[in-house]
Short mmCIF file of C-alpha atoms in Angstrom, two decimals:
data_model
loop_
_atom_site.label_atom_id
_atom_site.label_comp_id
_atom_site.label_asym_id
_atom_site.label_seq_id
_atom_site.Cartn_x
_atom_site.Cartn_y
_atom_site.Cartn_z
CA MET A 22 0.00 0.00 0.00
CA THR A 23 2.74 2.28 0.32
CA ASN A 24 2.90 2.48 -3.32
CA GLY A 25 -0.76 3.34 -3.46
CA PHE A 26 -0.33 5.97 -0.80
CA GLU A 27 2.57 7.57 -2.62
CA PHE A 28 0.64 7.41 -5.81
CA GLY A 29 -2.33 9.15 -4.14
CA VAL A 30 -0.08 11.81 -2.62
CA GLY A 31 1.56 12.32 -6.04
CA LEU A 32 -1.88 12.61 -7.61
CA VAL A 33 -3.01 15.16 -5.02
CA ASN A 34 0.25 17.08 -5.52
CA PHE A 35 -0.30 17.06 -9.24
CA ALA A 36 -3.91 18.26 -8.86
CA LEU A 37 -2.80 20.96 -6.45
CA LEU A 38 -0.06 22.00 -8.88
CA LEU A 39 -2.60 22.12 -11.69
CA PHE A 40 -4.96 24.19 -9.60
CA LEU A 41 -2.22 26.63 -8.63
CA PHE A 42 -0.99 26.75 -12.21
CA LYS A 43 -4.48 27.57 -13.42
CA ILE A 44 -4.94 30.29 -10.82
CA PHE A 45 -1.55 31.93 -11.10
CA MET A 46 -0.36 31.18 -14.64
CA THR A 47 -3.33 31.03 -17.00
CA ASP A 48 -4.23 34.71 -16.70
CA PRO A 49 -0.66 35.95 -17.25
CA LEU A 50 -0.20 33.48 -20.13
CA ARG A 51 -3.51 34.57 -21.61
CA VAL A 52 -2.41 38.21 -21.36
CA VAL A 53 0.93 37.38 -23.02
CA ALA A 54 -0.86 35.41 -25.75
CA GLN A 55 -3.29 38.30 -26.34
CA GLU A 56 -0.42 40.79 -26.47
CA ARG A 57 1.41 38.62 -29.01
CA GLU A 58 -1.76 38.20 -31.03
CA GLU A 59 -2.36 41.98 -30.96
CA LYS A 60 1.25 42.66 -31.98
CA ALA A 61 0.99 40.13 -34.80
CA ARG A 62 -2.28 41.77 -35.97
CA ARG A 63 -0.67 45.24 -35.87
CA ASP A 64 2.38 43.95 -37.75
CA MET A 65 0.11 42.42 -40.42
CA GLU A 66 -1.87 45.67 -40.74
CA GLU A 67 1.38 47.63 -41.02
CA ALA A 68 2.70 45.19 -43.61
CA GLU A 69 -0.53 45.49 -45.62
CA ALA A 70 -0.32 49.30 -45.43
CA LEU A 71 3.31 49.18 -46.59
CA LEU A 72 2.32 46.83 -49.40
CA LEU A 73 -0.43 49.22 -50.53
CA GLU A 74 2.00 52.14 -50.35
CA ALA A 75 4.58 50.19 -52.36
CA LYS A 76 1.95 49.36 -54.99
CA ALA A 77 0.99 53.05 -55.19
CA HIS A 78 4.66 53.99 -55.64
CA LEU A 79 5.01 51.30 -58.30
CA GLN A 80 2.03 52.64 -60.23
CA ARG A 81 3.35 56.19 -59.94
CA TYR A 82 6.79 55.16 -61.18
CA GLN A 83 5.30 53.15 -64.02
CA GLY A 84 3.31 56.25 -64.99
CA LEU A 85 6.49 58.32 -64.88
CA ILE A 86 8.30 55.75 -67.01
CA GLN A 87 5.43 55.81 -69.51
CA ASN A 88 5.59 59.63 -69.58
CA ILE A 89 9.35 59.48 -70.08
CA GLU A 90 8.91 57.12 -73.03
CA GLU A 91 6.34 59.46 -74.56
CA GLU A 92 8.59 62.49 -73.95
CA LYS A 93 11.49 60.61 -75.53
CA LYS A 94 9.40 59.91 -78.63
CA GLN A 95 8.31 63.56 -78.77
CA ILE A 96 11.91 64.76 -78.44
CA GLU A 97 13.05 62.36 -81.17
CA LEU A 98 10.21 63.48 -83.44
CA SER A 99 10.95 67.14 -82.73
CA GLY A 100 14.64 66.58 -83.43
CA LEU A 101 13.86 64.90 -86.74
CA GLN A 102 11.53 67.72 -87.72
CA ASP A 103 14.13 70.35 -86.76
CA ALA A 104 16.77 68.49 -88.77
CA GLN A 105 14.44 68.34 -91.79
CA VAL A 106 13.74 72.09 -91.53
CA ALA A 107 17.47 72.83 -91.22
CA ARG A 108 18.20 70.58 -94.21
CA GLU A 109 15.56 72.37 -96.27
CA ARG A 110 16.93 75.77 -95.25
CA LEU A 111 20.46 74.73 -96.17
CA ALA A 112 19.30 73.40 -99.54
CA GLU A 113 17.35 76.59 -100.21
CA SER A 114 20.33 78.73 -99.17
CA ALA A 115 22.64 76.69 -101.41
CA GLN A 116 20.23 77.05 -104.33
CA ASP A 117 20.01 80.81 -103.77
CA GLY A 118 23.79 81.06 -103.63
CA ALA A 119 24.18 78.99 -106.79
CA ARG A 120 21.55 81.09 -108.54
CA GLN A 121 23.35 84.31 -107.55
CA ILE A 122 26.70 82.94 -108.73
CA LEU A 123 25.13 81.87 -112.04
CA GLU A 124 23.50 85.29 -112.53
CA ARG A 125 26.78 87.05 -111.73
CA ALA A 126 28.66 84.77 -114.14
CA GLN A 127 26.08 85.35 -116.88
CA PHE A 128 26.35 89.12 -116.36
CA GLU A 129 30.15 88.97 -116.51
CA VAL A 130 30.05 86.80 -119.65
CA ALA A 131 27.63 89.24 -121.30
CA ALA A 132 29.88 92.18 -120.35
CA GLU A 133 32.98 90.39 -121.66
CA ARG A 134 31.12 89.46 -124.86
CA SER A 135 30.03 93.09 -125.34
CA THR A 136 33.58 94.33 -124.73
CA ALA A 137 35.00 91.72 -127.10
CA ARG A 138 32.49 92.68 -129.82
CA ALA A 139 33.31 96.39 -129.39
CA GLU A 140 37.03 95.66 -129.60
CA LEU A 141 36.44 93.43 -132.61
CA ARG A 142 34.39 96.14 -134.35
CA GLN A 143 37.00 98.77 -133.57
CA GLY A 144 39.79 96.52 -134.82
CA ALA A 145 37.80 95.63 -137.94
CA ALA A 146 37.03 99.30 -138.59
CA GLN A 147 40.68 100.28 -138.17
CA ALA A 148 41.77 97.45 -140.44
CA THR A 149 39.15 98.49 -143.03
CA VAL A 150 40.26 102.12 -142.90
CA ARG A 151 43.93 101.12 -143.27
CA ARG A 152 43.09 98.84 -146.16
CA ALA A 153 41.02 101.59 -147.80
CA GLU A 154 43.90 104.04 -147.32
CA ASP A 155 46.30 101.56 -148.85
CA LEU A 156 43.94 100.93 -151.77
CA LEU A 157 43.41 104.63 -152.33
CA ARG A 158 47.12 105.39 -152.24
CA SER A 159 47.91 102.63 -154.62
CA SER A 160 45.04 103.29 -157.06
CA LEU A 161 44.87 107.08 -157.12
CA ASP A 162 47.50 109.35 -158.51
CA GLY A 163 48.44 112.68 -156.92
CA ALA A 164 45.95 114.75 -158.99
CA ALA A 165 43.01 112.52 -158.07
CA GLN A 166 43.97 112.69 -154.43
CA ARG A 167 44.05 116.53 -154.58
CA ASP A 168 40.59 116.64 -156.22
CA ILE A 169 39.11 114.35 -153.53
CA LEU A 170 40.76 116.41 -150.80
CA GLN A 171 39.46 119.72 -152.21
CA ASN A 172 35.98 118.25 -152.63
CA LEU A 173 36.04 117.07 -149.02
CA LEU A 174 37.30 120.43 -147.76
CA SER A 175 34.65 122.32 -149.69
CA LYS A 176 31.93 120.15 -148.16
CA VAL A 177 33.33 120.63 -144.69
CA GLY A 178 33.50 124.40 -145.21
CA SER A 179 29.98 124.69 -146.72
CA PRO A 180 26.98 125.72 -144.54
CA ASP A 181 25.12 122.44 -145.40
CA ALA A 182 27.86 120.37 -143.86
CA ARG A 183 27.51 122.02 -140.51
#
């Protein structure tokens, strides 16, 4: 029976320990469990709020990236248009310059042609006069030359010649 008595005392001790544990430990453990549960709930709420904030930032940045892509396309298009305008201006300026050079060259050629013709006429006239003088000297004798000279002088001295 000793074993039964010890077993009974052990059982009473265990029941007493359980009773004391329930009285003194369950409330503090419950409070600790509630505090941990509350902290876990707050941490989850904070994590969800951070997740929502991160998603909002992501959407904002994606919008900015989209705007940057559109701005890049606009800048490229504007650059191409500016280059085309500059190219057209340069071509127009080059054509104007070429046209001015051509007009100046044509004017100079016409002036040179006119000068050359005048010189040619003058040279031809001088050559004709010299040839006529030579022909007259060789074909006319002294008396014929005097008659022509007197005839010329009389015409120059007459009132009709003036």
